[in-house]
Coordinates of C-alpha atoms and ligand atoms in Angstrom, one line a residue:
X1 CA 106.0 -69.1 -15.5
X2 CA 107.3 -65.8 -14.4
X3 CA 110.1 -63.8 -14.6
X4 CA 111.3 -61.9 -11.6
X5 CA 114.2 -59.2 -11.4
X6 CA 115.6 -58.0 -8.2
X7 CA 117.1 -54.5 -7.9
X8 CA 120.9 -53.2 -6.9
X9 CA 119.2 -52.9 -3.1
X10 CA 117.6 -56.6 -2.9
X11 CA 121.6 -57.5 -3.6
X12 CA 123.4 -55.2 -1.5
X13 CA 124.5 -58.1 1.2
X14 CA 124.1 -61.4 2.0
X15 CA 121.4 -60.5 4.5
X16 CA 119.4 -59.3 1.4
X17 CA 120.7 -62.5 -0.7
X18 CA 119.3 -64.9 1.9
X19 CA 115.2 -63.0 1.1
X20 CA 116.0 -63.7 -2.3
X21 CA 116.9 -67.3 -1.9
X22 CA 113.4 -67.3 -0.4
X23 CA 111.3 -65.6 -2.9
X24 CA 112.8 -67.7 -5.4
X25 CA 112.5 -70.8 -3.3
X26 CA 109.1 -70.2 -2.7
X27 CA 107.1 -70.3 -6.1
X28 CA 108.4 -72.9 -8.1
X29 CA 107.3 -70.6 -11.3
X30 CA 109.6 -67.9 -10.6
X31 CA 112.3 -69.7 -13.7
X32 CA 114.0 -66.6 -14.5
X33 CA 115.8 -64.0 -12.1
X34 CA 117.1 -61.3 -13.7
X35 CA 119.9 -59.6 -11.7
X36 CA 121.6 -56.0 -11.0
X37 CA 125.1 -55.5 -9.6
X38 CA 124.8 -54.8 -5.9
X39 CA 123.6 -51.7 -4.6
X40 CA 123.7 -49.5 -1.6
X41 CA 124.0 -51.7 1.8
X42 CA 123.3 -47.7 3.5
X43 CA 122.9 -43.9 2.6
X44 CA 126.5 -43.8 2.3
X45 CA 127.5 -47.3 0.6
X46 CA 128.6 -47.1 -3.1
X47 CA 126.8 -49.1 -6.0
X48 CA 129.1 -51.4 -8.0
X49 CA 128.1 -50.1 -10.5
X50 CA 129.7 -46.6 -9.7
X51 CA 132.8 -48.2 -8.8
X52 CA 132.8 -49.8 -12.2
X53 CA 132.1 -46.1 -13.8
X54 CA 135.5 -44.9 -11.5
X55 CA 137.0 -47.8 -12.9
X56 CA 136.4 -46.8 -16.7
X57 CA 137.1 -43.1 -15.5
X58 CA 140.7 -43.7 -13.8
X59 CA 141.2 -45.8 -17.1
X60 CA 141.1 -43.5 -19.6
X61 CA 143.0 -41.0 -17.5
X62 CA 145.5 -43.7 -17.4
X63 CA 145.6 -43.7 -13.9
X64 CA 145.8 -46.8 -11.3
X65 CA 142.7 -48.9 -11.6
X66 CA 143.5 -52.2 -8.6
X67 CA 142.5 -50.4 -5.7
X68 CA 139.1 -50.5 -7.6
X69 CA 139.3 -53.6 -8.4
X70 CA 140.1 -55.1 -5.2
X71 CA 137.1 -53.1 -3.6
X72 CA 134.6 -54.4 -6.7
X73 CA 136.0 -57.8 -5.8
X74 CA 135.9 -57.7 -1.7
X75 CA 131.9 -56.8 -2.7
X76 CA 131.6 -59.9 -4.1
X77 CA 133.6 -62.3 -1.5
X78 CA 131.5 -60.5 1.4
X79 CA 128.2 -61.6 0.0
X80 CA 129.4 -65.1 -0.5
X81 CA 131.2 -65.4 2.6
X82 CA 128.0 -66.3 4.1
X83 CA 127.2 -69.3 1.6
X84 CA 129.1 -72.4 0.1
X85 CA 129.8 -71.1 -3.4
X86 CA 131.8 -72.9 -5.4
X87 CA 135.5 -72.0 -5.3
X88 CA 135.8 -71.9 -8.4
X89 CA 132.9 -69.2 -9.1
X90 CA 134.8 -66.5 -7.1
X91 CA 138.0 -67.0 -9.4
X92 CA 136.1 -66.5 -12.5
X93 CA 134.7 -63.3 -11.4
X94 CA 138.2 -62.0 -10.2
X95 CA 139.6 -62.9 -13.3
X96 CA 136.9 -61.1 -15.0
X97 CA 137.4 -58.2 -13.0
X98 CA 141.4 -58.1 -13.8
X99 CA 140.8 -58.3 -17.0
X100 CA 138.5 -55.5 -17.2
X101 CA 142.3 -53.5 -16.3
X102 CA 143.6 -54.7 -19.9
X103 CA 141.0 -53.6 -21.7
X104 CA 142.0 -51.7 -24.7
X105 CA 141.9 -47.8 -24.6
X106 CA 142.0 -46.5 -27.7
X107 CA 139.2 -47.0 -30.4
X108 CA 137.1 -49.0 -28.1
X109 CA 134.0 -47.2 -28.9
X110 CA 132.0 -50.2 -26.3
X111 CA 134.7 -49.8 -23.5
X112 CA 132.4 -48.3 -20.6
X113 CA 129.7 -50.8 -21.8
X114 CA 132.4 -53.9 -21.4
X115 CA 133.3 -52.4 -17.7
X116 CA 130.0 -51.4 -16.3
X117 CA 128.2 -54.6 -17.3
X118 CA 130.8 -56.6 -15.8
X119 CA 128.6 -55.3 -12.2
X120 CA 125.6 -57.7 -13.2
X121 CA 127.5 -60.9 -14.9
X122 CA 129.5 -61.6 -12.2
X123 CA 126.6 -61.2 -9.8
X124 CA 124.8 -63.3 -11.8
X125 CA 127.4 -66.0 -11.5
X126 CA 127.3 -65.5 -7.8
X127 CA 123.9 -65.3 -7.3
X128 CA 123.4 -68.7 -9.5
X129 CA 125.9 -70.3 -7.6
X130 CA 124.7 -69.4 -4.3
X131 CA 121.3 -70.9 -4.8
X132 CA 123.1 -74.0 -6.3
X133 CA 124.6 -74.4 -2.7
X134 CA 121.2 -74.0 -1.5
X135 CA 120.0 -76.9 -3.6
X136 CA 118.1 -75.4 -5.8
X137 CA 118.7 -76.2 -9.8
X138 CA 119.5 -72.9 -10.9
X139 CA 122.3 -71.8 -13.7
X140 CA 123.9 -68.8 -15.2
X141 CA 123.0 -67.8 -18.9
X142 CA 124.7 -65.2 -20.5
X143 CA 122.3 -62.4 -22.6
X144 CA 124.3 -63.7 -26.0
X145 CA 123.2 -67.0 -25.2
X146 CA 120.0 -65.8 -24.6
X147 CA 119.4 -64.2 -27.5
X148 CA 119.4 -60.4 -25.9
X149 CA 120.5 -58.7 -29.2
X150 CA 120.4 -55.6 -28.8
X151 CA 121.2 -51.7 -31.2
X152 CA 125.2 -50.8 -31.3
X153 CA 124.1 -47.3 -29.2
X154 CA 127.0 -47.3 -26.1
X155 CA 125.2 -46.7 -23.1
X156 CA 121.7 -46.2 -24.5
X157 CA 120.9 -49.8 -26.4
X158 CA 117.9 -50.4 -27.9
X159 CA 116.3 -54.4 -28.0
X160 CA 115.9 -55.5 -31.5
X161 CA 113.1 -56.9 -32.9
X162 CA 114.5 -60.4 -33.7
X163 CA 116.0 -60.9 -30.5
X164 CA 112.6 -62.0 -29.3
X165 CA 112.0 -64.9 -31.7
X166 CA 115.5 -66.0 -30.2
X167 CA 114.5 -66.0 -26.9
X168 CA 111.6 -68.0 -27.2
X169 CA 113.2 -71.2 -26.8
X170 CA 114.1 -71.3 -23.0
X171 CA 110.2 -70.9 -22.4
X172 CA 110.1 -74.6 -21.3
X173 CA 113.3 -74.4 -19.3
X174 CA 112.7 -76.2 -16.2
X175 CA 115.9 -75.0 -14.2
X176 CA 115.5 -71.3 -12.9
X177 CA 117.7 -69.5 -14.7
X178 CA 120.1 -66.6 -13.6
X179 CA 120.1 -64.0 -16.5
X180 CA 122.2 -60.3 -15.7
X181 CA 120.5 -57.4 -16.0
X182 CA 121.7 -53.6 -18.0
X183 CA 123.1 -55.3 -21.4
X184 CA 122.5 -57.0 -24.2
X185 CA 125.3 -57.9 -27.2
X186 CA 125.2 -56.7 -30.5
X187 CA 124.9 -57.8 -33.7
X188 CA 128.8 -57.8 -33.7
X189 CA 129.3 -59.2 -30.6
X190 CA 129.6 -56.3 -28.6
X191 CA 128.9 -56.0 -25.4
X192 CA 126.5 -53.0 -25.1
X193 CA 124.3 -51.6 -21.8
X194 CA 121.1 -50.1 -21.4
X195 CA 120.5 -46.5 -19.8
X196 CA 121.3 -46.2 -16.2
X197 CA 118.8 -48.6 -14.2
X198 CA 118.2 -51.2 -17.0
X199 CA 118.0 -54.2 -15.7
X200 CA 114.3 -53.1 -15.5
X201 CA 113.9 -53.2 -19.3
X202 CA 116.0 -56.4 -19.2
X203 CA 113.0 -58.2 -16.9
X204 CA 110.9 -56.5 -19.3
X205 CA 112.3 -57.7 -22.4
X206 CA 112.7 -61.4 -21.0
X207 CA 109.3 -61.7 -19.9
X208 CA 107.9 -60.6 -23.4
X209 CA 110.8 -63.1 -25.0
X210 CA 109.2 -66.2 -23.2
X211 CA 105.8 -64.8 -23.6
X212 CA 105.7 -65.0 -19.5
X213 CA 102.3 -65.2 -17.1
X214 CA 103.7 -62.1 -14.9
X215 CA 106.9 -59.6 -14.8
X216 CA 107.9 -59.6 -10.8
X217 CA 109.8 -56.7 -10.4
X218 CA 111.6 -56.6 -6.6
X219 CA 112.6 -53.2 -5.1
X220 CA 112.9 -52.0 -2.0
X221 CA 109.6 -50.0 -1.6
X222 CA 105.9 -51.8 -0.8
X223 CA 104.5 -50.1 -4.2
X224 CA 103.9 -47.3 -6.1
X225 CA 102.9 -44.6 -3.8
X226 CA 99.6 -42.7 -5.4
X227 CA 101.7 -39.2 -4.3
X228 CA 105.8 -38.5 -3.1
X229 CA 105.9 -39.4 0.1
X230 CA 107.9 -36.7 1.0
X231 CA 105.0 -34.1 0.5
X232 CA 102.0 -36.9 1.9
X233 CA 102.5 -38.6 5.2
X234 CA 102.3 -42.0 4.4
X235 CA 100.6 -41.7 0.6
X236 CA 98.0 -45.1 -0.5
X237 CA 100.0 -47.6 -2.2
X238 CA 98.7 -47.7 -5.5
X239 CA 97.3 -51.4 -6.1
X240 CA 96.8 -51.7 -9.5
X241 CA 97.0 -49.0 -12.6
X242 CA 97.5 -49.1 -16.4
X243 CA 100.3 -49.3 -18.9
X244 CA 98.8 -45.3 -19.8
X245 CA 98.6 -44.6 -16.2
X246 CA 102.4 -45.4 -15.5
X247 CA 103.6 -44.1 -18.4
X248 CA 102.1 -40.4 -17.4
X249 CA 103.5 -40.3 -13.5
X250 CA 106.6 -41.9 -14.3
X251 CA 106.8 -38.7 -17.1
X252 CA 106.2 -36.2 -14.2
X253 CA 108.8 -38.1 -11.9
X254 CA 107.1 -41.1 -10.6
X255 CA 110.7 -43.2 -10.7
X256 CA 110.3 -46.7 -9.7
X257 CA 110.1 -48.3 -12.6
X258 CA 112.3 -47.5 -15.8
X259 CA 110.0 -45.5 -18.0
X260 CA 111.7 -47.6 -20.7
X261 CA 110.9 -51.1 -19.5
X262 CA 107.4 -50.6 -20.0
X263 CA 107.0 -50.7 -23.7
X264 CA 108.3 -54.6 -24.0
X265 CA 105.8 -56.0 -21.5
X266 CA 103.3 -53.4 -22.5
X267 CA 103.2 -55.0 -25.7
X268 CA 103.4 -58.7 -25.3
X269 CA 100.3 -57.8 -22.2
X270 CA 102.4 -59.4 -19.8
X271 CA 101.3 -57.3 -16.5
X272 CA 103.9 -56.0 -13.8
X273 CA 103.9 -56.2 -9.9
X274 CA 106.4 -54.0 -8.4
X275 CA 107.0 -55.8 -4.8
X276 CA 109.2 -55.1 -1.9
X277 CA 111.8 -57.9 -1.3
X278 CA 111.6 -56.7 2.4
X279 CA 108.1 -57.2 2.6
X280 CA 107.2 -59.6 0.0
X281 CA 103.5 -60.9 1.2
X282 CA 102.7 -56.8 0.4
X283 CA 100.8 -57.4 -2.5
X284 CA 102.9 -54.5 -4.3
X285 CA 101.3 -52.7 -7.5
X286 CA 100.5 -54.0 -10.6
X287 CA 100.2 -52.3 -13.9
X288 CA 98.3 -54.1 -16.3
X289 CA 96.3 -53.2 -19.9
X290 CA 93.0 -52.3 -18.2
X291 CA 91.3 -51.7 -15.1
X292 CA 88.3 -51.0 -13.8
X293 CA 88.6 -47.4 -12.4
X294 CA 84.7 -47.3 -11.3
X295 CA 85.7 -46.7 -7.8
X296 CA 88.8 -44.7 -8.1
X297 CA 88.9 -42.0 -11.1
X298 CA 92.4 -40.9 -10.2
X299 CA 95.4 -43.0 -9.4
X300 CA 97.9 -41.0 -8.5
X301 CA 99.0 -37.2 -8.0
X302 CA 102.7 -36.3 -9.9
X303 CA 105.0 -33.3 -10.5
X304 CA 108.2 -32.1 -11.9
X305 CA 109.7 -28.8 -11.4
X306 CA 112.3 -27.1 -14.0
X307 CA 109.9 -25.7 -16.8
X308 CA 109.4 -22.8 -18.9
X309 CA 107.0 -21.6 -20.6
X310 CA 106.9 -19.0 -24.0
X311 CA 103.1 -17.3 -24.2
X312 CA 102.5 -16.2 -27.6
X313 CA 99.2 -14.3 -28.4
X314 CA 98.3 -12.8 -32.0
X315 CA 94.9 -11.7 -32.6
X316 CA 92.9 -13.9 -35.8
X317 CA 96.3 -16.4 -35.2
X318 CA 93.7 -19.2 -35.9
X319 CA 93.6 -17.6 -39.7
X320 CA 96.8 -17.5 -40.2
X321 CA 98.1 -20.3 -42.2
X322 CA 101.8 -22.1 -41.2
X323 CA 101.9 -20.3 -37.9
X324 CA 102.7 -23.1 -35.6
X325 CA 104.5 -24.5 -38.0
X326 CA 106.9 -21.6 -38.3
X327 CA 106.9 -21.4 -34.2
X328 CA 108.1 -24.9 -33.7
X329 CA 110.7 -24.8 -36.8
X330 CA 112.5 -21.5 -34.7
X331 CA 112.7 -24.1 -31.6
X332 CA 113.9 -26.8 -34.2
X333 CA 116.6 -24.1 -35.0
X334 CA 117.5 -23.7 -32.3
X335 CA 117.8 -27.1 -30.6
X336 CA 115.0 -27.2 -28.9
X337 CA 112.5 -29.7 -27.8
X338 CA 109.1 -28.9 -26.5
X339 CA 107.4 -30.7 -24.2
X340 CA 103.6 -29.3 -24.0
X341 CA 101.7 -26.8 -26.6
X342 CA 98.2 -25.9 -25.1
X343 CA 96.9 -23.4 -27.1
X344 CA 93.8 -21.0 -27.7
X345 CA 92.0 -19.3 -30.3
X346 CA 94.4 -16.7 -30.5
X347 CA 97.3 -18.0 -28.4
X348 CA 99.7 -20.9 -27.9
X349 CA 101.9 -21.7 -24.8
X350 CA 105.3 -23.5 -25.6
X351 CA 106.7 -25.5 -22.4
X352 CA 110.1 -26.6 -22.2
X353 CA 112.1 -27.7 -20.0
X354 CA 114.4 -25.2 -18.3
X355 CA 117.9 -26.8 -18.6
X356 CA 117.6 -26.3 -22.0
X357 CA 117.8 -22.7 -22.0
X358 CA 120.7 -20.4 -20.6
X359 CA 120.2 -16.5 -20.5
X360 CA 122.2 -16.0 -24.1
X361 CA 120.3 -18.5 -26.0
X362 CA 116.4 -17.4 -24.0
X363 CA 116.9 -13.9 -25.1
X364 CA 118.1 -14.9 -29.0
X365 CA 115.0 -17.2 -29.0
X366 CA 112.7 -14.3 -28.1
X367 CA 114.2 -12.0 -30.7
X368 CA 113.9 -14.6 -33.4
X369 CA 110.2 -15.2 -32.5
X370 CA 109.3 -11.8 -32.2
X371 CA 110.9 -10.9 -35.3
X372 CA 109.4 -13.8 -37.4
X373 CA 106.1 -14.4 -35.8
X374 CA 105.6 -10.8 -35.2
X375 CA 103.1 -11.3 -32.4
X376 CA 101.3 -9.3 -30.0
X377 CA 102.4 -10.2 -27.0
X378 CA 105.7 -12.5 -25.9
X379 CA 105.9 -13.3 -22.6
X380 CA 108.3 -15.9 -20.5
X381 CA 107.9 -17.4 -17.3
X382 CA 110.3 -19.3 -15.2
X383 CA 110.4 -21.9 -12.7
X384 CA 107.3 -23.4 -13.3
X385 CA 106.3 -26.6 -12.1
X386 CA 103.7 -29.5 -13.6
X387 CA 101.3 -30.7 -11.5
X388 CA 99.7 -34.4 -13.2
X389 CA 96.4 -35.8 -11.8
X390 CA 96.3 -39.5 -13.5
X391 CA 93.4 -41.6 -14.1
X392 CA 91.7 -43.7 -16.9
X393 CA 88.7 -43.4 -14.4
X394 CA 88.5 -39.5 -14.8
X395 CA 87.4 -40.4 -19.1
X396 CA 83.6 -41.2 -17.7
X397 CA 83.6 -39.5 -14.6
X398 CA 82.0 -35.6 -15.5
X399 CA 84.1 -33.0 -12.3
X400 CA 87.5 -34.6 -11.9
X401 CA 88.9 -30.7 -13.4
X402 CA 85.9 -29.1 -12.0
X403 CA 86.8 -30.8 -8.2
X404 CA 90.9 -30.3 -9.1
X405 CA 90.7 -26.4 -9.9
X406 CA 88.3 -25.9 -7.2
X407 CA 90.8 -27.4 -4.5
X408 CA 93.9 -25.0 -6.0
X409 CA 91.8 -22.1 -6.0
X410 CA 90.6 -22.8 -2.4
X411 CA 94.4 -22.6 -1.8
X412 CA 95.1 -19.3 -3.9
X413 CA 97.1 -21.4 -5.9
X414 CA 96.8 -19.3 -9.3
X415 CA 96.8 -21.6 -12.2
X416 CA 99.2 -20.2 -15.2
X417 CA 98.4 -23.3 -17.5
X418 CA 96.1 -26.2 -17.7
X419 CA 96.7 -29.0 -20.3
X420 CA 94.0 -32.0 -20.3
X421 CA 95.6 -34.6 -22.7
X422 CA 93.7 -35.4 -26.1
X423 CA 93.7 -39.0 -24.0
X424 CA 92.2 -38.2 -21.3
X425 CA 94.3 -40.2 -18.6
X426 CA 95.8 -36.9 -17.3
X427 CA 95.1 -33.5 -16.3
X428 CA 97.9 -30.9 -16.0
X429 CA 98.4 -27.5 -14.2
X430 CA 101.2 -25.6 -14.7
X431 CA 101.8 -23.3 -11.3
X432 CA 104.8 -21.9 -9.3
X433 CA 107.4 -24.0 -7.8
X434 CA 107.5 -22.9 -4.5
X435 CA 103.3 -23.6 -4.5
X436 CA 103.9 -27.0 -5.7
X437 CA 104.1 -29.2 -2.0
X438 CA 100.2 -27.1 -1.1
X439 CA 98.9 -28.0 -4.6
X440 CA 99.9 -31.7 -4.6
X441 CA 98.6 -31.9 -1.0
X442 CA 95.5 -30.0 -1.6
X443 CA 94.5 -32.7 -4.7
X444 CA 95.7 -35.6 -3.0
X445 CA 93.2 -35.0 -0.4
X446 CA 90.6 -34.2 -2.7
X447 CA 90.7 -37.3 -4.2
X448 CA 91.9 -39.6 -1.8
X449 CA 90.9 -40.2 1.7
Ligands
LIG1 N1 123.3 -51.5 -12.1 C1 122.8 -50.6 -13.1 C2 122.6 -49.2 -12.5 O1 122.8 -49.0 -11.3 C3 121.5 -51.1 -13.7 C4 120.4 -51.5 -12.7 O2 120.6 -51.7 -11.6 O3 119.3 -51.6 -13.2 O4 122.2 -48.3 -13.2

């Protein structure tokens, strides 16, 4: 069986509801939906979800919360509006929603978590009880029930380990069944959410639970495009790629698919199809263990702006004993985390990310280095962005940095770093922002057509 989650977007309306009802319909093995609150109907619609965040916000200033709660509510009633739910479905979800308005202030460490989540269980509810009205044997379970345990971390849960032994028993359920998305409960009953856009990892984490034969995850694009299509007219959907492939564009901004959901399916080998619910015959992309990269060394083209870089060179550095060591315990001192180290014989790069740094704190780190590491020379460069050419393929194929440098220097893009992964799956150039739209143009057309 499978287990397929649909996005804020695939919610928004009833129009939307109504392609969902035919997904569903339309593979008998689809037995668990996983859902998100409803999303954007337009460019200028608010999630529920965001309403729900006002909610919590207005609350702890003590300020008027019903005129949220009426709008939350009308969200709902225009959706089912357009289908036979059960009466008493829609009081259960106002009643949720008013009670989310007495919800204790003070000490409630989980309070957010309680209000926010309340955006996917009552869609849930609605969504199982539209399909009922459709005929279709679906039901509502609630994550305690089915076994989501998950860390006591507000707003950034963690699934735990036995949570997944728990979950095992609904494998053989044989009505579909309606699971929210975003939270989990903890070991003390808590209600507790994921990070922002989890009912990814909640898809993920189901599928692994009942050990499922695919993760169907419906969004509003056809894919994962193999470069942004804002810099590529109309970029190749990627068809399939790797766990490792993901993992290193969704790093370097590639954002359709929580970077955290990957790790539960990723381990139980349960592959993922991202697929349009607009468009659902597309055959989407899927992200699997292995592929067979023979024809295509390079999957897809990434970057991320924002980073800095520290150049440190001392000559015979390679002697000296504890040096990068005493390098990265100054940027422990200081708070900060690094994100790449290339180095050289007699040099190391440190790249962080910019936001870290203000102009106070950037010229106490360079004091403290050049005091302690007494090298000889210190440089710092700004506004740098990465550049990430992804492919298992590129491990066998000799050129792919030989073809990739070639292209950029064509270009007179100048090259101030380039990282090749001990992995192999990626190679990364580090090059000024405002040359980043020619350099992600000039590779995607060297390596696709
Ligand atoms: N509704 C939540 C959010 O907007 C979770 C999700 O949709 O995945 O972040």
């Amino acid at each position: 069986m499978k287990v397929v989650k649909f996005g804020g977007s695939s919610l928004a309306s009833a129009q939307q509801v109504q392609k969902v009802i035919a997904i569903i319909a339309d593979d008998p093995t689809r037995k668990f939906v996983v859902v998100s609150a409803p999303g954007k109907r337009d460019k200028e619609d608010t999630k529920v979800t965001d309403h729900l965040i006002a909610l919590y916000d207005a609350k702890i200033k003590g300020k008027e919360v019903q005129d949220l709660i009426s709008t939350i509510a009308k969200r709902y009633a225009a959706i089912a509006k357009s289908f036979h739910v059960d009466e008493k479905i829609m009081v259960d979800i106002t009643n949720h929603l008013e009670k989310l308005a007495d919800l204790p202030v003070e000490g409630n460490e989980f309070l957010k978590d309680e209000i926010v989540a309340s955006g996917e269980d009552n869609n849930a509810k609605l969504i199982a009880g539209i399909l009922q009205a459709q005929g279709i044997n679906a039901r509502y379970v609630n994550p305690k029930d089915f076994g989501i345990i998950v860390s006591s971390e507000p707003g950034n849960a963690r699934i735990l380990f036995k949570a997944y032994q728990k979950m095992k028993k609904w494998a053989d359920t044989q009505d579909v069944l309606i699971i929210p998305g975003f939270f989990g409960y903890t070991e003390g009953g808590q209600v507790c959410t994921f990070s922002r856009g989890g009912s990814d990892i909640t898809g993920s984490i189901v599928a692994a639970g009942v050990k499922a034969e695919l993760y169907e995850n419906f969004t509003d694009v056809d894919g994962i495009y193999a470069a942004h299509p804002g810099y590529i007219h109309k970029p190749e959907i990627i068809k399939e790629l790797t766990y490792r492939e993901m993992r290193e564009l969704a790093y370097a901004g590639f954002t359709v698919f929580h970077d955290e959901a990957l790790m539960p399916s990723y381990r139980a080998k349960i592959p993922v199809v991202i697929k349009n619910t607009n468009n659902p015959h597309c055959q989407g992309t899927k992200i699997t263990t292995t592929r067979d990269a023979t024809d295509n060394p390079v999957v897809g083209i990434a970057s991320d702006e924002g980073f800095t870089m520290i150049y440190i060179n001392k000559y015979l550095m390679n002697r000296e004993i504890g040096f990068t060591r005493r390098v990265l315990s100054i940027l422990e001192d200081f708070g900060l985390s690094y994100e790449h180290m290339p180095s050289g014989i007699d040099d190391i790069s440190i790249i962080l990310r910019a936001n870290q740094l203000d102009k106070t704190l950037e010229e106490e780190l360079l004091r403290t280095l050049a005091y302690e590491i007494d090298p000889d020379e210190l440089r710092i460069t700004h506004d740098l962005s990465m550049i990430m050419v992804v492919g298992e393929g590129m491990r066998q194929r000799v050129g792919c940095t030989a073809d990739s440098t070639a292209a950029l220097a064509r270009k007179k893009i100048n090259l101030e770093m380039i990282n090749q992964g001990s992995s192999e799956v990626s190679i990364m150039f580090g090059i000024h922002k405002e040359q980043e739209k020619l350099a992600i143009r000039t590779l995607y057309y060297t390596f696709f057509d």
